[in-house]
PDB file of C-alpha atoms in Angstrom:
ATOM      1  CA  GLY B 961      49.663  44.485 129.960  1.00 62.00           C
ATOM      2  CA  ALA B 962      47.542  42.452 127.737  1.00 65.00           C
ATOM      3  CA  VAL B 963      49.336  39.067 126.652  1.00 89.00           C
ATOM      4  CA  VAL B 964      48.983  36.358 124.787  1.00 96.00           C
ATOM      5  CA  SER B 965      50.959  33.027 125.063  1.00 96.00           C
ATOM      6  CA  GLN B 966      51.586  30.205 123.105  1.00 97.00           C
ATOM      7  CA  HIS B 967      52.461  26.882 124.048  1.00 96.00           C
ATOM      8  CA  PRO B 968      54.681  25.019 122.726  1.00 97.00           C
ATOM      9  CA  SER B 969      57.443  27.598 121.732  1.00 96.00           C
ATOM     10  CA  ARG B 970      59.098  24.473 119.754  1.00 96.00           C
ATOM     11  CA  VAL B 971      57.915  21.400 118.592  1.00 97.00           C
ATOM     12  CA  ILE B 972      59.555  18.405 116.179  1.00 97.00           C
ATOM     13  CA  CYS B 973      57.632  15.842 115.211  1.00 95.00           C
ATOM     14  CA  LYS B 974      57.779  12.983 112.899  1.00 96.00           C
ATOM     15  CA  SER B 975      55.992  12.657 109.590  1.00 96.00           C
ATOM     16  CA  GLY B 976      52.545  11.836 109.890  1.00 96.00           C
ATOM     17  CA  THR B 977      51.612  12.273 113.245  1.00 96.00           C
ATOM     18  CA  SER B 978      49.998  15.197 114.977  1.00 97.00           C
ATOM     19  CA  VAL B 979      50.578  18.308 116.788  1.00 97.00           C
ATOM     20  CA  LYS B 980      48.353  20.525 118.597  1.00 97.00           C
ATOM     21  CA  ILE B 981      48.956  24.168 119.575  1.00 98.00           C
ATOM     22  CA  GLU B 982      47.611  26.310 122.121  1.00 97.00           C
ATOM     23  CA  CYS B 983      46.733  30.210 122.053  1.00 97.00           C
ATOM     24  CA  ARG B 984      45.899  31.318 125.467  1.00 96.00           C
ATOM     25  CA  SER B 985      44.706  35.505 126.448  1.00 95.00           C
ATOM     26  CA  LEU B 986      46.181  35.539 129.945  1.00 93.00           C
ATOM     27  CA  ASP B 987      44.334  38.584 131.571  1.00 90.00           C
ATOM     28  CA  PHE B 988      41.355  39.307 128.933  1.00 93.00           C
ATOM     29  CA  GLN B 989      38.799  37.200 126.837  1.00 93.00           C
ATOM     30  CA  ALA B 990      39.057  36.661 123.047  1.00 94.00           C
ATOM     31  CA  THR B 991      35.723  35.588 121.628  1.00 92.00           C
ATOM     32  CA  THR B 992      38.182  35.889 118.099  1.00 95.00           C
ATOM     33  CA  MET B 993      41.479  34.573 117.720  1.00 96.00           C
ATOM     34  CA  PHE B 994      43.845  34.441 114.344  1.00 97.00           C
ATOM     35  CA  TRP B 995      46.008  31.898 113.235  1.00 97.00           C
ATOM     36  CA  TYR B 996      48.750  32.993 111.485  1.00 97.00           C
ATOM     37  CA  ARG B 997      51.445  31.235 109.710  1.00 96.00           C
ATOM     38  CA  GLN B 998      54.913  32.286 108.730  1.00 91.00           C
ATOM     39  CA  PHE B 999      57.796  30.779 106.376  1.00 84.00           C
ATOM     40  CA  PRO B1000      61.453  31.509 106.362  1.00 80.00           C
ATOM     41  CA  LYS B1001      61.996  35.271 105.356  1.00 76.00           C
ATOM     42  CA  GLN B1002      58.685  35.838 104.473  1.00 81.00           C
ATOM     43  CA  SER B1003      55.476  37.776 105.568  1.00 87.00           C
ATOM     44  CA  LEU B1004      52.714  36.659 107.761  1.00 92.00           C
ATOM     45  CA  MET B1005      49.798  34.777 105.994  1.00 94.00           C
ATOM     46  CA  LEU B1006      45.980  34.533 108.003  1.00 95.00           C
ATOM     47  CA  MET B1007      45.332  30.952 108.103  1.00 96.00           C
ATOM     48  CA  ALA B1008      41.870  31.199 110.218  1.00 96.00           C
ATOM     49  CA  THR B1009      40.128  33.025 111.942  1.00 95.00           C
ATOM     50  CA  SER B1010      38.581  31.028 115.581  1.00 94.00           C
ATOM     51  CA  ASN B1011      35.838  31.541 116.908  1.00 92.00           C
ATOM     52  CA  GLU B1012      34.355  30.924 120.241  1.00 90.00           C
ATOM     53  CA  GLY B1013      31.647  28.647 120.176  1.00 87.00           C
ATOM     54  CA  SER B1014      31.579  28.310 116.429  1.00 89.00           C
ATOM     55  CA  LYS B1015      33.808  27.134 113.687  1.00 91.00           C
ATOM     56  CA  ALA B1016      36.470  28.594 112.415  1.00 94.00           C
ATOM     57  CA  THR B1017      36.713  30.628 109.470  1.00 95.00           C
ATOM     58  CA  TYR B1018      39.664  29.200 107.067  1.00 96.00           C
ATOM     59  CA  GLU B1019      41.233  31.606 104.143  1.00 94.00           C
ATOM     60  CA  GLN B1020      41.436  30.591 100.518  1.00 93.00           C
ATOM     61  CA  GLY B1021      43.985  27.674 100.154  1.00 93.00           C
ATOM     62  CA  VAL B1022      43.780  26.607 103.725  1.00 95.00           C
ATOM     63  CA  GLU B1023      42.495  22.674 104.522  1.00 93.00           C
ATOM     64  CA  LYS B1024      40.363  23.335 107.453  1.00 92.00           C
ATOM     65  CA  ASP B1025      40.966  18.944 107.907  1.00 94.00           C
ATOM     66  CA  LYS B1026      44.831  19.634 108.055  1.00 96.00           C
ATOM     67  CA  PHE B1027      44.397  22.343 110.513  1.00 97.00           C
ATOM     68  CA  LEU B1028      42.020  21.639 113.160  1.00 96.00           C
ATOM     69  CA  ILE B1029      41.195  24.818 114.919  1.00 95.00           C
ATOM     70  CA  ASN B1030      39.223  24.482 118.306  1.00 92.00           C
ATOM     71  CA  HIS B1031      38.139  27.500 120.803  1.00 92.00           C
ATOM     72  CA  ALA B1032      36.820  26.015 123.248  1.00 84.00           C
ATOM     73  CA  SER B1033      36.721  28.953 125.841  1.00 92.00           C
ATOM     74  CA  LEU B1034      37.274  32.897 126.062  1.00 93.00           C
ATOM     75  CA  THR B1035      41.052  32.603 126.135  1.00 95.00           C
ATOM     76  CA  LEU B1036      41.931  29.494 124.415  1.00 96.00           C
ATOM     77  CA  SER B1037      42.455  28.534 121.346  1.00 96.00           C
ATOM     78  CA  THR B1038      44.188  25.529 119.776  1.00 96.00           C
ATOM     79  CA  LEU B1039      45.630  24.641 116.189  1.00 97.00           C
ATOM     80  CA  THR B1040      46.383  20.812 115.362  1.00 97.00           C
ATOM     81  CA  VAL B1041      48.414  19.724 112.557  1.00 97.00           C
ATOM     82  CA  THR B1042      46.744  16.525 111.482  1.00 96.00           C
ATOM     83  CA  SER B1043      49.054  13.720 110.065  1.00 96.00           C
ATOM     84  CA  ALA B1044      52.004  16.445 109.322  1.00 96.00           C
ATOM     85  CA  HIS B1045      54.460  16.429 106.827  1.00 95.00           C
ATOM     86  CA  PRO B1046      57.777  18.005 105.940  1.00 95.00           C
ATOM     87  CA  GLU B1047      55.991  20.964 104.191  1.00 94.00           C
ATOM     88  CA  ASP B1048      53.916  22.065 107.049  1.00 95.00           C
ATOM     89  CA  SER B1049      57.093  23.107 109.139  1.00 95.00           C
ATOM     90  CA  SER B1050      56.593  26.373 109.692  1.00 95.00           C
ATOM     91  CA  PHE B1051      56.394  29.234 112.478  1.00 95.00           C
ATOM     92  CA  TYR B1052      52.717  29.420 113.474  1.00 97.00           C
ATOM     93  CA  ILE B1053      51.687  32.334 115.384  1.00 97.00           C
ATOM     94  CA  CYS B1054      48.347  33.491 116.875  1.00 97.00           C
ATOM     95  CA  SER B1055      46.633  36.864 118.011  1.00 96.00           C
ATOM     96  CA  ALA B1056      43.771  38.052 119.875  1.00 96.00           C
ATOM     97  CA  PRO B1057      42.193  41.308 120.117  1.00 94.00           C
ATOM     98  CA  ARG B1058      41.331  43.061 123.491  1.00 90.00           C
ATOM     99  CA  LEU B1059      38.308  44.886 122.528  1.00 87.00           C
ATOM    100  CA  SER B1060      38.216  47.211 125.342  1.00 86.00           C
ATOM    101  CA  THR B1061      41.502  48.727 123.926  1.00 84.00           C
ATOM    102  CA  ASP B1062      40.963  48.153 120.307  1.00 85.00           C
ATOM    103  CA  THR B1063      44.666  46.631 119.789  1.00 88.00           C
ATOM    104  CA  GLN B1064      45.626  42.693 118.978  1.00 91.00           C
ATOM    105  CA  TYR B1065      48.013  41.235 120.566  1.00 94.00           C
ATOM    106  CA  PHE B1066      50.104  38.474 119.534  1.00 95.00           C
ATOM    107  CA  GLY B1067      51.660  35.548 121.292  1.00 96.00           C
ATOM    108  CA  PRO B1068      55.496  34.351 120.514  1.00 95.00           C
ATOM    109  CA  GLY B1069      55.151  31.798 117.910  1.00 95.00           C
ATOM    110  CA  THR B1070      55.610  28.142 117.772  1.00 97.00           C
ATOM    111  CA  ARG B1071      58.275  26.550 115.659  1.00 96.00           C
ATOM    112  CA  LEU B1072      57.404  23.457 113.923  1.00 97.00           C
ATOM    113  CA  THR B1073      59.756  21.198 112.326  1.00 96.00           C
ATOM    114  CA  VAL B1074      58.350  18.491 110.920  1.00 96.00           C
ATOM    115  CA  LEU B1075      61.238  15.473 110.104  1.00 95.00           C
TER     116      LEU B1075
ATOM    117  CA  ALA Y 798      42.201  41.323  96.541  1.00 79.00           C
ATOM    118  CA  GLN Y 799      43.980  43.452  99.318  1.00 88.00           C
ATOM    119  CA  ARG Y 800      47.458  43.760  99.388  1.00 93.00           C
ATOM    120  CA  VAL Y 801      50.607  45.705 101.301  1.00 96.00           C
ATOM    121  CA  THR Y 802      54.218  45.957  99.601  1.00 96.00           C
ATOM    122  CA  GLN Y 803      57.420  46.621 101.273  1.00 97.00           C
ATOM    123  CA  PRO Y 804      59.772  47.172  98.788  1.00 96.00           C
ATOM    124  CA  GLU Y 805      63.147  46.798 100.581  1.00 95.00           C
ATOM    125  CA  LYS Y 806      63.623  43.682 102.376  1.00 94.00           C
ATOM    126  CA  LEU Y 807      66.907  45.581 104.509  1.00 96.00           C
ATOM    127  CA  LEU Y 808      67.144  48.958 105.194  1.00 97.00           C
ATOM    128  CA  SER Y 809      70.454  49.949 106.838  1.00 97.00           C
ATOM    129  CA  VAL Y 810      71.151  53.763 108.147  1.00 97.00           C
ATOM    130  CA  PHE Y 811      73.878  55.319 110.314  1.00 97.00           C
ATOM    131  CA  LYS Y 812      72.867  56.043 113.439  1.00 97.00           C
ATOM    132  CA  GLY Y 813      71.338  59.680 113.794  1.00 97.00           C
ATOM    133  CA  ALA Y 814      70.450  59.546 110.346  1.00 98.00           C
ATOM    134  CA  PRO Y 815      66.679  59.819 109.071  1.00 97.00           C
ATOM    135  CA  VAL Y 816      64.605  56.872 108.870  1.00 97.00           C
ATOM    136  CA  GLU Y 817      61.810  56.196 105.910  1.00 97.00           C
ATOM    137  CA  LEU Y 818      60.381  52.602 105.709  1.00 98.00           C
ATOM    138  CA  LYS Y 819      58.232  52.515 102.650  1.00 98.00           C
ATOM    139  CA  CYS Y 820      54.531  51.344 102.717  1.00 98.00           C
ATOM    140  CA  ASN Y 821      52.347  50.929  99.630  1.00 97.00           C
ATOM    141  CA  TYR Y 822      48.809  49.154  99.618  1.00 97.00           C
ATOM    142  CA  SER Y 823      45.868  48.113  97.577  1.00 95.00           C
ATOM    143  CA  TYR Y 824      42.534  47.979  99.304  1.00 93.00           C
ATOM    144  CA  SER Y 825      39.162  48.614  97.646  1.00 87.00           C
ATOM    145  CA  GLY Y 826      37.516  50.572 100.313  1.00 85.00           C
ATOM    146  CA  SER Y 827      38.878  51.847 103.430  1.00 86.00           C
ATOM    147  CA  PRO Y 828      41.330  49.963 105.522  1.00 91.00           C
ATOM    148  CA  GLU Y 829      43.035  50.876 108.804  1.00 93.00           C
ATOM    149  CA  LEU Y 830      46.358  50.831 108.455  1.00 94.00           C
ATOM    150  CA  PHE Y 831      49.286  50.116 111.161  1.00 95.00           C
ATOM    151  CA  TRP Y 832      53.319  49.423 111.734  1.00 96.00           C
ATOM    152  CA  TYR Y 833      54.088  46.526 113.734  1.00 95.00           C
ATOM    153  CA  VAL Y 834      58.010  45.881 114.925  1.00 95.00           C
ATOM    154  CA  GLN Y 835      59.755  42.937 115.612  1.00 93.00           C
ATOM    155  CA  TYR Y 836      62.650  43.041 118.088  1.00 93.00           C
ATOM    156  CA  SER Y 837      64.808  40.241 118.130  1.00 89.00           C
ATOM    157  CA  ARG Y 838      63.893  37.368 120.176  1.00 86.00           C
ATOM    158  CA  GLN Y 839      60.640  38.770 120.661  1.00 89.00           C
ATOM    159  CA  ARG Y 840      57.297  38.900 119.695  1.00 91.00           C
ATOM    160  CA  LEU Y 841      55.519  40.991 117.224  1.00 93.00           C
ATOM    161  CA  GLN Y 842      54.152  44.661 118.689  1.00 92.00           C
ATOM    162  CA  LEU Y 843      52.322  47.267 117.269  1.00 92.00           C
ATOM    163  CA  LEU Y 844      53.906  50.296 116.981  1.00 94.00           C
ATOM    164  CA  LEU Y 845      51.325  53.102 115.482  1.00 92.00           C
ATOM    165  CA  ARG Y 846      47.731  52.783 113.550  1.00 91.00           C
ATOM    166  CA  HIS Y 847      46.867  55.269 111.973  1.00 88.00           C
ATOM    167  CA  ILE Y 848      43.523  56.426 113.022  1.00 83.00           C
ATOM    168  CA  SER Y 849      45.604  57.194 116.269  1.00 82.00           C
ATOM    169  CA  ARG Y 850      48.443  59.824 114.353  1.00 75.00           C
ATOM    170  CA  GLU Y 851      50.728  59.447 117.678  1.00 81.00           C
ATOM    171  CA  SER Y 852      54.189  59.783 117.421  1.00 83.00           C
ATOM    172  CA  ILE Y 853      55.585  56.619 118.812  1.00 87.00           C
ATOM    173  CA  LYS Y 854      59.439  56.286 119.774  1.00 92.00           C
ATOM    174  CA  GLY Y 855      60.121  59.046 117.550  1.00 92.00           C
ATOM    175  CA  PHE Y 856      58.065  57.229 114.853  1.00 95.00           C
ATOM    176  CA  THR Y 857      55.052  58.670 112.811  1.00 94.00           C
ATOM    177  CA  ALA Y 858      53.459  57.659 109.835  1.00 94.00           C
ATOM    178  CA  ASP Y 859      50.811  59.353 107.341  1.00 89.00           C
ATOM    179  CA  LEU Y 860      48.059  57.832 105.445  1.00 91.00           C
ATOM    180  CA  ASN Y 861      48.313  59.125 101.968  1.00 92.00           C
ATOM    181  CA  LYS Y 862      45.268  57.797 100.285  1.00 90.00           C
ATOM    182  CA  GLY Y 863      45.963  59.669  97.081  1.00 92.00           C
ATOM    183  CA  GLU Y 864      48.838  57.750  96.825  1.00 93.00           C
ATOM    184  CA  THR Y 865      48.022  54.728  98.820  1.00 95.00           C
ATOM    185  CA  SER Y 866      50.689  54.701 100.677  1.00 96.00           C
ATOM    186  CA  PHE Y 867      51.768  54.515 104.705  1.00 96.00           C
ATOM    187  CA  HIS Y 868      55.257  55.275 104.970  1.00 97.00           C
ATOM    188  CA  LEU Y 869      57.133  54.814 108.350  1.00 97.00           C
ATOM    189  CA  LYS Y 870      59.447  58.232 109.181  1.00 96.00           C
ATOM    190  CA  LYS Y 871      62.412  58.746 112.263  1.00 97.00           C
ATOM    191  CA  PRO Y 872      63.755  61.846 112.015  1.00 97.00           C
ATOM    192  CA  PHE Y 873      67.263  60.716 113.889  1.00 97.00           C
ATOM    193  CA  ALA Y 874      67.714  56.678 113.973  1.00 97.00           C
ATOM    194  CA  GLN Y 875      68.623  55.117 116.824  1.00 97.00           C
ATOM    195  CA  GLU Y 876      70.344  51.902 117.433  1.00 97.00           C
ATOM    196  CA  GLU Y 877      67.776  50.208 119.328  1.00 96.00           C
ATOM    197  CA  ASP Y 878      65.462  51.101 116.360  1.00 97.00           C
ATOM    198  CA  SER Y 879      67.226  47.415 114.708  1.00 97.00           C
ATOM    199  CA  ALA Y 880      64.387  45.470 113.869  1.00 97.00           C
ATOM    200  CA  MET Y 881      62.126  43.849 111.397  1.00 95.00           C
ATOM    201  CA  TYR Y 882      58.809  46.297 110.555  1.00 97.00           C
ATOM    202  CA  TYR Y 883      55.727  44.860 108.738  1.00 97.00           C
ATOM    203  CA  CYS Y 884      53.247  47.175 107.282  1.00 97.00           C
ATOM    204  CA  ALA Y 885      49.713  45.761 107.946  1.00 96.00           C
ATOM    205  CA  LEU Y 886      46.391  46.708 106.801  1.00 95.00           C
ATOM    206  CA  SER Y 887      42.506  45.612 108.014  1.00 93.00           C
ATOM    207  CA  GLY Y 888      39.024  46.394 106.830  1.00 89.00           C
ATOM    208  CA  ALA Y 889      37.561  48.831 108.548  1.00 82.00           C
ATOM    209  CA  GLY Y 890      35.781  47.278 111.737  1.00 82.00           C
ATOM    210  CA  SER Y 891      37.770  43.968 111.549  1.00 89.00           C
ATOM    211  CA  TYR Y 892      41.088  42.304 113.434  1.00 91.00           C
ATOM    212  CA  GLN Y 893      42.213  40.216 110.673  1.00 92.00           C
ATOM    213  CA  LEU Y 894      45.395  41.625 108.792  1.00 94.00           C
ATOM    214  CA  THR Y 895      47.152  41.201 105.398  1.00 94.00           C
ATOM    215  CA  PHE Y 896      50.902  42.041 106.236  1.00 95.00           C
ATOM    216  CA  GLY Y 897      53.452  42.685 104.376  1.00 96.00           C
ATOM    217  CA  LYS Y 898      56.679  41.346 103.972  1.00 94.00           C
ATOM    218  CA  GLY Y 899      58.808  43.040 106.359  1.00 95.00           C
ATOM    219  CA  THR Y 900      61.403  45.005 106.165  1.00 96.00           C
ATOM    220  CA  LYS Y 901      65.005  44.828 108.437  1.00 96.00           C
ATOM    221  CA  LEU Y 902      65.981  47.726 109.842  1.00 98.00           C
ATOM    222  CA  SER Y 903      69.618  47.694 110.438  1.00 98.00           C
ATOM    223  CA  VAL Y 904      71.506  50.935 112.102  1.00 97.00           C
ATOM    224  CA  ILE Y 905      74.636  51.352 112.311  1.00 97.00           C
ATOM    225  CA  PRO Y 906      76.624  52.459 115.163  1.00 94.00           C
TER     226      PRO Y 906
END
């Protein structure tokens, strides 16, 4: 079946550094991908829509300069958390819709811990 | 603004008992409603959607537009049903999802 992967699965970094998270659709092309954030014991909150070949669309309250999104190919979207701070610590999940089956697939998530 | 409400954080039932996970929504327009499930240490996966009107793993959900509800039901719970369940909605033709806070279902042997 269709699979979406994320790398890394977990990352620990120091405050002030930048962290890149990759989201890949492994056996289908995705012109659109979505990035969600999940705080402990809370729901998934949509952060932004990643569009292949164009700028990402950010949800209200999400800083685009803080969370840089690049969708350079039809199978890869990256989320870079710039100048990370402890409050950015969270679980980041991506998803990609497979249009041929009208089904959305989720990645396994990336646990970011900022010290 | 669109919103999905799952009033129960945790629901515990005995094996073989009926299960109902509640979901209410608010949306101006015609939404598409989904139930996603996350088993322990696994990724989020689609359980069912209202437009399919199908039963998956014995679960069903009916969209009630009058009550703006999309409750998930199963007549006889099984231990392997223990998981986190999320209700979600999207606008027609959109893949952007708004999630509820989730309900953890625990099936007691």
